[in-house]
mmCIF file of C-alpha atoms in Angstrom:
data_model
loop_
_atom_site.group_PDB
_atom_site.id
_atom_site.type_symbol
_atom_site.label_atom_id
_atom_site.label_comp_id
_atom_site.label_asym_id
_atom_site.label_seq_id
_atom_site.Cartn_x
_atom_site.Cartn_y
_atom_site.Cartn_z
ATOM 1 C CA UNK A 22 96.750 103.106 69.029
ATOM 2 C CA UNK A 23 94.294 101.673 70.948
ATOM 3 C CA UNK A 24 93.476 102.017 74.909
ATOM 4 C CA UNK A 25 94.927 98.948 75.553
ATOM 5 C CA UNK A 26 97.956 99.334 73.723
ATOM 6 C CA UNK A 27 100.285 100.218 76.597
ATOM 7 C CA UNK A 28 103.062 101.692 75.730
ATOM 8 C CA UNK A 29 106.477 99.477 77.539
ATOM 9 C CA UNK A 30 108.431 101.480 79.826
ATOM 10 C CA UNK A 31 111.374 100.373 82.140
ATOM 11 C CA UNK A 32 113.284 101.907 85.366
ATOM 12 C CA UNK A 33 110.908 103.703 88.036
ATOM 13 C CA UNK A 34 108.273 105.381 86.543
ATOM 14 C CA UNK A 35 107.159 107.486 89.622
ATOM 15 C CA UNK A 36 110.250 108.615 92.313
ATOM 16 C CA UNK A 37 108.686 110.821 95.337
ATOM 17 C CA UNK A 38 111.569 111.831 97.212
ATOM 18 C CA UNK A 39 111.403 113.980 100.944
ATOM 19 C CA UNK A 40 107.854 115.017 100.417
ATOM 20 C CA UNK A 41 106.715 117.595 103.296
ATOM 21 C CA UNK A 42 103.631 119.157 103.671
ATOM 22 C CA UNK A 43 102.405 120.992 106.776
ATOM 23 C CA UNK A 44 99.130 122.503 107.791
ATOM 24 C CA UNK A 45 99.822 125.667 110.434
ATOM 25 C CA UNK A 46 101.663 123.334 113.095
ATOM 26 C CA UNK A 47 100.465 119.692 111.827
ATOM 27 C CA UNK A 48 102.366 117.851 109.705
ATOM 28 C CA UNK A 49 101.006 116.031 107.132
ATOM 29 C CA UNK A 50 103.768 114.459 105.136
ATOM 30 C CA UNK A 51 107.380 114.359 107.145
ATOM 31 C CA UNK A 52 110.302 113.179 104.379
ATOM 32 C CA UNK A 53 108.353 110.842 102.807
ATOM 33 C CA UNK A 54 110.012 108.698 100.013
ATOM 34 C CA UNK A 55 108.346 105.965 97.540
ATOM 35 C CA UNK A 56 109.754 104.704 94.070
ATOM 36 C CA UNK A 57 106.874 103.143 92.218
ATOM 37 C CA UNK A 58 107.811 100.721 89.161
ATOM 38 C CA UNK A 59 106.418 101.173 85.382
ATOM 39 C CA UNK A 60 103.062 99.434 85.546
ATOM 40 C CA UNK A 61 102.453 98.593 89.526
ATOM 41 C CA UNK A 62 99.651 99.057 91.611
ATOM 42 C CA UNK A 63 100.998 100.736 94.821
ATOM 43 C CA UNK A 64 98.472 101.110 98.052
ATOM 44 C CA UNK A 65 98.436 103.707 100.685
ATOM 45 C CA UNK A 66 97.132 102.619 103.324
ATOM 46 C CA UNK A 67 97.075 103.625 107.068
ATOM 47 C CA UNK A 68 94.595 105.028 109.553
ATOM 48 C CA UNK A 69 92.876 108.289 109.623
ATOM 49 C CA UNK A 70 95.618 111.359 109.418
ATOM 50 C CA UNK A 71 98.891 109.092 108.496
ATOM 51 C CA UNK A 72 99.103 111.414 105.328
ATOM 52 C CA UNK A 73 98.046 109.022 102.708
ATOM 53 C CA UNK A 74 95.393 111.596 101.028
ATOM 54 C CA UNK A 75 97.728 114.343 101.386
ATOM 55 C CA UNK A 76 100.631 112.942 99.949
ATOM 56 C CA UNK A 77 97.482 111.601 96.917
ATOM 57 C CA UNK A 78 96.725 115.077 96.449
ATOM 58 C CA UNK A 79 100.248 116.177 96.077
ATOM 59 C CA UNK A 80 100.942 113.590 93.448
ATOM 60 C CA UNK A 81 97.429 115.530 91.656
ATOM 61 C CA UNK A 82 99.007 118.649 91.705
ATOM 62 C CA UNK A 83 95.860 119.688 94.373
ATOM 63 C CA UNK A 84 98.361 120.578 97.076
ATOM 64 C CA UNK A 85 101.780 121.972 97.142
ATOM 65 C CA UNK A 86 104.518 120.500 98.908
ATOM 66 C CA UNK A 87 106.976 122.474 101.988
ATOM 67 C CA UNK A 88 109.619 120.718 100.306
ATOM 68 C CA UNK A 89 110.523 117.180 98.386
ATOM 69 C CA UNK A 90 110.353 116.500 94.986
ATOM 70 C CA UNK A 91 107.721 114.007 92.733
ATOM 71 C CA UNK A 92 109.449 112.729 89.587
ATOM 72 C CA UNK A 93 107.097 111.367 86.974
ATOM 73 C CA UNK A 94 109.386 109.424 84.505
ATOM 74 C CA UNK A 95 112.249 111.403 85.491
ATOM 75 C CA UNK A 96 110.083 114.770 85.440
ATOM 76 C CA UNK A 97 109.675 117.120 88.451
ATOM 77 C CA UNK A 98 105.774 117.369 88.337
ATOM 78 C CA UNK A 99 105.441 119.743 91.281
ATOM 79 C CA UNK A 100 105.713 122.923 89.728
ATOM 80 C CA UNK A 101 103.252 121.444 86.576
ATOM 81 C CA UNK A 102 99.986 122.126 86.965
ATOM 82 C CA UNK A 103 97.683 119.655 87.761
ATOM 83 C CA UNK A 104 95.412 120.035 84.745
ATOM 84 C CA UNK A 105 99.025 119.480 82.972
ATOM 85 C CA UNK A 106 100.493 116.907 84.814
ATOM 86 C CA UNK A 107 99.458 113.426 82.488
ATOM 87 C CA UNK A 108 97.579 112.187 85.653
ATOM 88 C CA UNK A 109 94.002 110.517 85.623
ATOM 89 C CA UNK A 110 91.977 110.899 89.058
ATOM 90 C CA UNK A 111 89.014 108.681 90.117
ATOM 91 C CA UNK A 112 87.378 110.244 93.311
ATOM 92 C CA UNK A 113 85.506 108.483 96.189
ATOM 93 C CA UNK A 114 82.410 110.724 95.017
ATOM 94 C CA UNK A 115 82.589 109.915 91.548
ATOM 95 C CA UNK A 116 82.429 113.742 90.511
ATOM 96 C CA UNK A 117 80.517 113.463 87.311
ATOM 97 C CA UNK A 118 78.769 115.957 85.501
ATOM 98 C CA UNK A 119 75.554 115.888 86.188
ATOM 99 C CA UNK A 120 74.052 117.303 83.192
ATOM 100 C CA UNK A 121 76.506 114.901 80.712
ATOM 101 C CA UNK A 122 75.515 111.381 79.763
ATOM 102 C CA UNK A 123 78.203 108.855 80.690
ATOM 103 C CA UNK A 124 79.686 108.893 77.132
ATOM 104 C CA UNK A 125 80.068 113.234 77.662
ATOM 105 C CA UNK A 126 81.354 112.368 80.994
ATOM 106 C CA UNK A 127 83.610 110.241 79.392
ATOM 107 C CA UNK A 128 84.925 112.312 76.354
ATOM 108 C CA UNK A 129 85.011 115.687 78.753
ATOM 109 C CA UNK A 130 88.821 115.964 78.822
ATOM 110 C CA UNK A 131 89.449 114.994 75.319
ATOM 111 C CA UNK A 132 87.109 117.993 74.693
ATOM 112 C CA UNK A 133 89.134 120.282 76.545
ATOM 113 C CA UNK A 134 92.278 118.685 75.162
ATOM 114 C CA UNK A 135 90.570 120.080 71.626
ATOM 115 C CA UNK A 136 90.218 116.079 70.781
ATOM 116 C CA UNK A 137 88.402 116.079 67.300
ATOM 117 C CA UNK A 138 84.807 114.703 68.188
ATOM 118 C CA UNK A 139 85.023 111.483 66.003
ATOM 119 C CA UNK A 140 87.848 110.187 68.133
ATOM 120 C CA UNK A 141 86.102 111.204 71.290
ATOM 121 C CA UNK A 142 83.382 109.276 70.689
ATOM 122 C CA UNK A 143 85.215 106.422 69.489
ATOM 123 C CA UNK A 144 87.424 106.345 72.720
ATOM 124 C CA UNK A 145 84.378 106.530 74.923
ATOM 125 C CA UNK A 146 82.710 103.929 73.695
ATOM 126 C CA UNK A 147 85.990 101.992 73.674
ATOM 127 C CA UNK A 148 86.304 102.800 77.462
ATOM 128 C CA UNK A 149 82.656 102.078 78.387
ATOM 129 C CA UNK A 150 82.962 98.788 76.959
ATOM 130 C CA UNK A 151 86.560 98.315 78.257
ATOM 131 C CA UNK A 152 84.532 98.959 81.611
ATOM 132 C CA UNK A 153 81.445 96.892 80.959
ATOM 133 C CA UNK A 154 78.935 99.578 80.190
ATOM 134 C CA UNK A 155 78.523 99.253 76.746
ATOM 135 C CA UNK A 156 75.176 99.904 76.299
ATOM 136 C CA UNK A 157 75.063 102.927 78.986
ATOM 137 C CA UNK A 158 76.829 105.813 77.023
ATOM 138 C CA UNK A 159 73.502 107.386 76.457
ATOM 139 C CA UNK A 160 72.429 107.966 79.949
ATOM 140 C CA UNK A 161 72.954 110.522 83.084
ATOM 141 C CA UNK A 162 74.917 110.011 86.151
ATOM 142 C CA UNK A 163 71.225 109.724 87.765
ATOM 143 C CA UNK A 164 70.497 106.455 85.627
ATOM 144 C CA UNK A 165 73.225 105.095 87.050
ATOM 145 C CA UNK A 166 73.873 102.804 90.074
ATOM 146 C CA UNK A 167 76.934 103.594 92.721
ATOM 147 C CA UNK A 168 78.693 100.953 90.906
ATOM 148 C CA UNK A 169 78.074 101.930 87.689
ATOM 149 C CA UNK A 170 79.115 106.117 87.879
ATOM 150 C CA UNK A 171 82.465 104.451 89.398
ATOM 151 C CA UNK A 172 83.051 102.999 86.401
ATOM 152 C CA UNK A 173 81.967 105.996 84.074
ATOM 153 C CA UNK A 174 84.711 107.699 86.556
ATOM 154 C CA UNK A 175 87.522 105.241 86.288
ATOM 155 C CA UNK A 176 86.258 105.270 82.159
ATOM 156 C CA UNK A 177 86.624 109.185 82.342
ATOM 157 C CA UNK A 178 90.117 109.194 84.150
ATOM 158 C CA UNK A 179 91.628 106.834 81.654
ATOM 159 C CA UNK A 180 90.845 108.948 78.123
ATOM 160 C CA UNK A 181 93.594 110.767 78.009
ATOM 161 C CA UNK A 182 95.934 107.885 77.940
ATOM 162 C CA UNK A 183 97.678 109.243 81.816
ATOM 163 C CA UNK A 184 100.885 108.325 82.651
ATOM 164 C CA UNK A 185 99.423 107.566 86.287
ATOM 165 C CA UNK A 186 96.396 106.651 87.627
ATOM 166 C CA UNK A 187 95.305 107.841 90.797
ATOM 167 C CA UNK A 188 92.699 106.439 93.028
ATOM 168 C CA UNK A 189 91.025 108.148 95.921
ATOM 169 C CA UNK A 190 89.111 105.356 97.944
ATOM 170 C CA UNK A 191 87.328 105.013 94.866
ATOM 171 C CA UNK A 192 85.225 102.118 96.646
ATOM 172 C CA UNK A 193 84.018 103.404 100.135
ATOM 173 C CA UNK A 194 80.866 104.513 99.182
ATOM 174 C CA UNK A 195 79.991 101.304 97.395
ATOM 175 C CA UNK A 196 78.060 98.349 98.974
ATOM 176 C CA UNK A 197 79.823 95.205 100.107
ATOM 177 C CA UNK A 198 79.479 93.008 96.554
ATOM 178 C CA UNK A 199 79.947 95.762 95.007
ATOM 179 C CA UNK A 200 83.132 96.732 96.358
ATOM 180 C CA UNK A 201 84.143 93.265 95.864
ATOM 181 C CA UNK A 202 83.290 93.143 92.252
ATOM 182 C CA UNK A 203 84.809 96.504 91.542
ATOM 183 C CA UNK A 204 87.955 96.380 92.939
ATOM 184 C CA UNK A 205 88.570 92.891 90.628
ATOM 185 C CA UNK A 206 87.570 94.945 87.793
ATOM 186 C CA UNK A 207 89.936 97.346 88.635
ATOM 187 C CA UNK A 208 92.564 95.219 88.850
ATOM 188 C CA UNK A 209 92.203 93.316 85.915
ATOM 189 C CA UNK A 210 92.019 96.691 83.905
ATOM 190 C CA UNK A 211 95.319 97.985 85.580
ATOM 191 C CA UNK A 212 97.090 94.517 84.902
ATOM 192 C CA UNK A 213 95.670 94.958 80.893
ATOM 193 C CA UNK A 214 96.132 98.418 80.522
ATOM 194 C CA UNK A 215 100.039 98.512 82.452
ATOM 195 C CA UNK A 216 99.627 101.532 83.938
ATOM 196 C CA UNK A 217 100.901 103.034 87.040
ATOM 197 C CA UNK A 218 98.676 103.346 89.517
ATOM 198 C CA UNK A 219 98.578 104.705 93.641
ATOM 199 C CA UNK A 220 95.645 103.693 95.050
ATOM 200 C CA UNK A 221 94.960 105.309 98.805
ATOM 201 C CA UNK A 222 92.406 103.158 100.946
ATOM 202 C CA UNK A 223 92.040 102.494 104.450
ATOM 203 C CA UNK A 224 90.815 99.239 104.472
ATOM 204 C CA UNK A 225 93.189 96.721 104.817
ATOM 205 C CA UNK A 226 91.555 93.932 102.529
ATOM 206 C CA UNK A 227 91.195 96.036 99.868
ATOM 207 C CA UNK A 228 95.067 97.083 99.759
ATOM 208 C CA UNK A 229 96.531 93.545 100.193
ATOM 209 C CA UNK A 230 94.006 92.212 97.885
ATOM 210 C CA UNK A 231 94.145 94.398 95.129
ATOM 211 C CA UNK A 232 98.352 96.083 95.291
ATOM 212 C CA UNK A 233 101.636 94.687 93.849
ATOM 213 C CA UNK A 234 103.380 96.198 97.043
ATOM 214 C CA UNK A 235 101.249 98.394 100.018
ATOM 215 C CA UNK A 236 103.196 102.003 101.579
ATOM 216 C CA UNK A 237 101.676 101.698 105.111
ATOM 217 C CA UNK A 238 102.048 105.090 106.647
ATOM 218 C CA UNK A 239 101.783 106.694 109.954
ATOM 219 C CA UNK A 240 101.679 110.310 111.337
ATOM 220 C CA UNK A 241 103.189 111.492 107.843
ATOM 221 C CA UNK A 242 105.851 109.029 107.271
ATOM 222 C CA UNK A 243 106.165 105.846 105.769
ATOM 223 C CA UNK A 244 106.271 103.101 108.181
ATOM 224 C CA UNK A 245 107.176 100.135 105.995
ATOM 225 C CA UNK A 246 106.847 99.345 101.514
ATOM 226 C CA UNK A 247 106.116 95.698 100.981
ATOM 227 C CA UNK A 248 104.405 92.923 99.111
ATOM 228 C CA UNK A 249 100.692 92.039 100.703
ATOM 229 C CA UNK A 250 102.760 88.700 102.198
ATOM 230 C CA UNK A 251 105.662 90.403 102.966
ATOM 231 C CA UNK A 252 103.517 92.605 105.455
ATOM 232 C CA UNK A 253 101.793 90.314 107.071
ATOM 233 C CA UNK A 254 104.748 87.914 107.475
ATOM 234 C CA UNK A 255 107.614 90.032 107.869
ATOM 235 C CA UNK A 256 105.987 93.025 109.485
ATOM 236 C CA UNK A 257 108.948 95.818 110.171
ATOM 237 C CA UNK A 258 107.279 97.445 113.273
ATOM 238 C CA UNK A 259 105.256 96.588 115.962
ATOM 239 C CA UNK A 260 102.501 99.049 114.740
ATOM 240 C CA UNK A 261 103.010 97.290 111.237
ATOM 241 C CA UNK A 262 102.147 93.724 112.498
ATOM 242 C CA UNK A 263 98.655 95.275 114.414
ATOM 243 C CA UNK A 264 97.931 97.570 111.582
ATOM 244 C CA UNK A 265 97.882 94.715 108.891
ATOM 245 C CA UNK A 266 95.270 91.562 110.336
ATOM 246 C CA UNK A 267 94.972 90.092 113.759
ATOM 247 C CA UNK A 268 97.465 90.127 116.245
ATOM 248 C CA UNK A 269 97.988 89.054 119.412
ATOM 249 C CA UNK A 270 100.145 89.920 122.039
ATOM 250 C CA UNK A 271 101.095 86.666 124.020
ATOM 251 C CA UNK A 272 103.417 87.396 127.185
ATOM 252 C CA UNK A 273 106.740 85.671 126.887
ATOM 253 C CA UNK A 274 110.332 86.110 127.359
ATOM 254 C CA UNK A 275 114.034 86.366 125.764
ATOM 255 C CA UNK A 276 115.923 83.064 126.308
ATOM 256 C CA UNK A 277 119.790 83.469 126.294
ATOM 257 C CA UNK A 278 120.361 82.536 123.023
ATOM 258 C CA UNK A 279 118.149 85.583 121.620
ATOM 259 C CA UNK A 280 114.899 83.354 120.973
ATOM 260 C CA UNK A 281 111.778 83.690 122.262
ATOM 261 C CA UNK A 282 109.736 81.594 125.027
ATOM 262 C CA UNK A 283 106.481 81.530 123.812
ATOM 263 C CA UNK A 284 103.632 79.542 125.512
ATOM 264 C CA UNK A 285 105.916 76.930 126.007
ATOM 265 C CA UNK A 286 107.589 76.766 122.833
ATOM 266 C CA UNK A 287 111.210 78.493 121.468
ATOM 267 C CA UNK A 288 110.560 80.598 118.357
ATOM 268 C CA UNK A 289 112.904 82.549 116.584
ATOM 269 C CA UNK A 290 112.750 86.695 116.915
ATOM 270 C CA UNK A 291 112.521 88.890 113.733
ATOM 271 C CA UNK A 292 114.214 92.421 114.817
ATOM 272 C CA UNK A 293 115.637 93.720 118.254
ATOM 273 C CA UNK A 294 114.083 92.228 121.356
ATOM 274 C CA UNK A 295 116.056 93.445 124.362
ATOM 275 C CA UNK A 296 114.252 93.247 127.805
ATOM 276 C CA UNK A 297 111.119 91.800 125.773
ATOM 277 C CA UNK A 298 107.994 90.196 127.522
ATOM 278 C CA UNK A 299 105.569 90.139 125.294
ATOM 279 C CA UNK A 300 105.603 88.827 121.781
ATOM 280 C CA UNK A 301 103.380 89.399 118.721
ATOM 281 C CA UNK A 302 101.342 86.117 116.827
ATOM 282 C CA UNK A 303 98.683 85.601 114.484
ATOM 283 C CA UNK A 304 95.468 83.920 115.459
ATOM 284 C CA UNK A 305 96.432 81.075 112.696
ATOM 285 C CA UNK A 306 99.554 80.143 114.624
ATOM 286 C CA UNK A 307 98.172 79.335 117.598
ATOM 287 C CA UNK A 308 96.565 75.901 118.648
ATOM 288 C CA UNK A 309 94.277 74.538 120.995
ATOM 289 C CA UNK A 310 93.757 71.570 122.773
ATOM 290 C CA UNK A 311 90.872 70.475 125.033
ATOM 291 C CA UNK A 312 91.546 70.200 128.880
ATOM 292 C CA UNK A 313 93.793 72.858 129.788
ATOM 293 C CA UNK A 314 93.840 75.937 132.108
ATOM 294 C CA UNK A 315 92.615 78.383 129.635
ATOM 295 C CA UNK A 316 88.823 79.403 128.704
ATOM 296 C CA UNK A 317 87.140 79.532 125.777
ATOM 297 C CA UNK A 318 85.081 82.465 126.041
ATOM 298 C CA UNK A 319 83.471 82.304 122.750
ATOM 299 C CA UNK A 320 83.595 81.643 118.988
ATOM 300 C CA UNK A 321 82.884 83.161 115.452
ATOM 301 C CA UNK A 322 82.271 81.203 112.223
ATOM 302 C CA UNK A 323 83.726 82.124 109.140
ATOM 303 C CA UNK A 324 83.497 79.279 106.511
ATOM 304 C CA UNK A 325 86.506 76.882 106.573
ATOM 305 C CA UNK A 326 87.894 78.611 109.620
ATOM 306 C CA UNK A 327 86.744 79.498 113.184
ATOM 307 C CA UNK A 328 87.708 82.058 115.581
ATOM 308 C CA UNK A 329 88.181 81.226 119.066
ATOM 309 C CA UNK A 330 88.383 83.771 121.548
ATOM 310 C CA UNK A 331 90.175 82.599 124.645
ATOM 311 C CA UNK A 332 91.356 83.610 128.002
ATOM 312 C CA UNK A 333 94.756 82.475 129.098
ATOM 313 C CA UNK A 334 95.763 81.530 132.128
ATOM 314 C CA UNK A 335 96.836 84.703 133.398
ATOM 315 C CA UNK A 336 94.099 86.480 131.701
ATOM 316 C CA UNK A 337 95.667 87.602 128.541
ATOM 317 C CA UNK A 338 92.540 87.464 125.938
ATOM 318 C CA UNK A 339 93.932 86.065 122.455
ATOM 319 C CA UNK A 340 91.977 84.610 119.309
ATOM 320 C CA UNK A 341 93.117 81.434 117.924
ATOM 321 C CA UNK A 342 91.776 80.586 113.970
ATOM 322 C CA UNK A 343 91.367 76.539 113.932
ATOM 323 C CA UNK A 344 89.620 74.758 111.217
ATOM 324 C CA UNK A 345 85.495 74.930 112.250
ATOM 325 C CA UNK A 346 85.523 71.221 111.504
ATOM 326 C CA UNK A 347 87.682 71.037 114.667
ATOM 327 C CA UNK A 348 86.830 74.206 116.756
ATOM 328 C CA UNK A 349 83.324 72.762 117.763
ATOM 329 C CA UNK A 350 85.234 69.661 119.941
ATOM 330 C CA UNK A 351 86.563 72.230 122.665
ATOM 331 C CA UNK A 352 84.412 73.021 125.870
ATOM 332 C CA UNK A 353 85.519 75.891 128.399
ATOM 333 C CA UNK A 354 88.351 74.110 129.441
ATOM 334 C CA UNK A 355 91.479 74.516 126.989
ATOM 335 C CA UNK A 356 95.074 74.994 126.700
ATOM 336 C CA UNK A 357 96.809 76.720 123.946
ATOM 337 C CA UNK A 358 100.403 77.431 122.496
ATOM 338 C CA UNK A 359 102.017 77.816 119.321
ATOM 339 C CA UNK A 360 102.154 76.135 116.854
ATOM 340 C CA UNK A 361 105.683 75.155 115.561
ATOM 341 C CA UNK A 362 106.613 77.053 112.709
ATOM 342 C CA UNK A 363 109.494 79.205 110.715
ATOM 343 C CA UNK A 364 107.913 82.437 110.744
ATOM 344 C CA UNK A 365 109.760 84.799 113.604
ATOM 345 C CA UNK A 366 107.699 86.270 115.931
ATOM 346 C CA UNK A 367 108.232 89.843 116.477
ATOM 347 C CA UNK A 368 108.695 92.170 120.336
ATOM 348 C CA UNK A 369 105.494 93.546 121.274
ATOM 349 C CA UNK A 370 106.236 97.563 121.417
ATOM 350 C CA UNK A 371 104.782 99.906 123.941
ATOM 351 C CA UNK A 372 102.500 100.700 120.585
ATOM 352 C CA UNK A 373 100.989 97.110 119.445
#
């Protein structure tokens, strides 16, 4: 069998069910629950201390949990080991061997796995090609760009053929374009490999670019499980819909028949409302038009699209994305208001 010959599974291939974990009197991980499905890329993502590298680490067998249980393919992994547990790790500071060249680095758990040495160095060149470093097996971590030792890493967590992959902001360290180029590598290898993958990252582009569905967590628990568009069009919570993009909170009110008055214009609410006056929109669904009581306060280009930031009325700041082939007619003077549209808006909580 060959690296690339995934084997087919079906049902959920990794079930985490009540997960605690508590340092002293912080809580880490409060009843947290995730199914992941054979062959998905699952994200993690959340702000510093929501519990997203602690609940990582539990899956890794590096911490123990208070309580809960992590089923890999219908197998309680939490009293396994972690060296035992048929998971591959790739760490945000690479953690190669310094003295090994990347093909050693490669091959180093098939030697401990007692691998004969003819099929460890046919499976490490196999996974430095599969990762675009064919011609690099011969040198040391040192040789190596940032870029590159990720790679070796990701190369290195694969060997064994792991049920799961697990990815600790494998890409923060990285430059911009390089980041950008390795996280579509990435992808394209989980997608032709099949495997099942958690990948924990803070930044927000990287989860909803790269993940099937994105766990955003908060203060240990998880605050809502989602496709990318799903998230940013159906947020759940307040803290959700601020978390994931731009938002801004645009004072309105409840009309009697539950919808909401929005800059002049009746929008459907997603979720309860009660006593409301203030409601949640993205930049992108608000217009502008020239002449009005608002100011533009100032602008930022980005390529098809520009920002506008803008002061209302009553002083509420908001940004507004227009097309920049029509942002540059608009002098101080403005008015803005929503554009018509399906989408609900959702209450703005004490939190957004």
């Amino acid at each position: 069998m060959t690296i690339t010959d995934a084997p087919a599974r079906t049902g959920t291939a990794l079930r985490i069910r009540g997960l605690r974990r508590t340092f002293g009197s912080a809580v880490a991980l409060d009843g947290l629950d995730l199914d992941v499905a054979p062959g998905e890329l699952l994200a993690l993502l959340g702000p510093s201390g929501c519990g997203k590298t602690t609940a990582l680490r539990v899956l890794a067998g590096f911490e123990k949990p208070d309580s809960g249980q992590v089923l890999l393919d219908g197998e309680d992994i939490v009293p396994v080991p972690a060296n035992r547990r048929d998971t591959g790790m790739v760490f945000q500071s690479y953690s190669l061997f310094p003295h090994l060249t990347a093909a050693d680095n490669v091959a180093f758990g098939m030697r401990m796995r007692r691998v004969a040495a003819a099929e460890r160095r046919s499976r490490a060149a196999e996974l430095l090609e599969l990762v675009g470093l064919p011609d690099h097996g011969g040198r040391f971590p040192h040789q190596l760009s940032g870029g590159q030792q990720q790679r070796v890493a990701l190369a290195r967590a694969l060997a064994l053929r792991p049920r799961l992959l697990l990815l600790d902001e494998p890409l923060s360290a990285l430059d911009a374009q390089v980041r950008v180029n390795l996280r579509e590598e990435i992808r394209r290898l989980q997608l032709e490999l099949g495997i099942t993958t958690v990948f924990v990252t803070h930044d927000q582009e990287e989860a909803l670019s790269m993940a099937d569905r994105v766990a955003v967590m908060r203060g240990g628990r998880l605050e809502q499980c989602a496709t990318p568009a799903e998230l940013y069009d159906r947020p759940a919570t307040a803290f959700v819909a601020s978390f994931i993009g731009t938002m801004n909170r645009v004072p309105g009110r409840l009309a009697p028949d539950g919808q909401a008055e929005v800059l002049g214009v009746t929008l459907p609410v997603d979720g309860p409302a009660a006593g409301a006056t203030a409601f949640l929109v993205r930049p992108e669904a608000l217009d502008v038009s020239a002449d009005g009581p608002d100011l533009v306060t100032g602008s930022s280009f980005h390529g098809a699209s520009t920002r506008l930031r803008v002061r209302l009325a009553d002083g509420t700041e908001v940004k507004a994305d227009l097309p920049s082939h029509a942002a540059g007619a608009f002098g101080a003077g403005a008015a803005v208001t929503v554009r018509p549209q399906r989408r609900p808006v959702l209450a703005a909580g004490e939190e957004a």
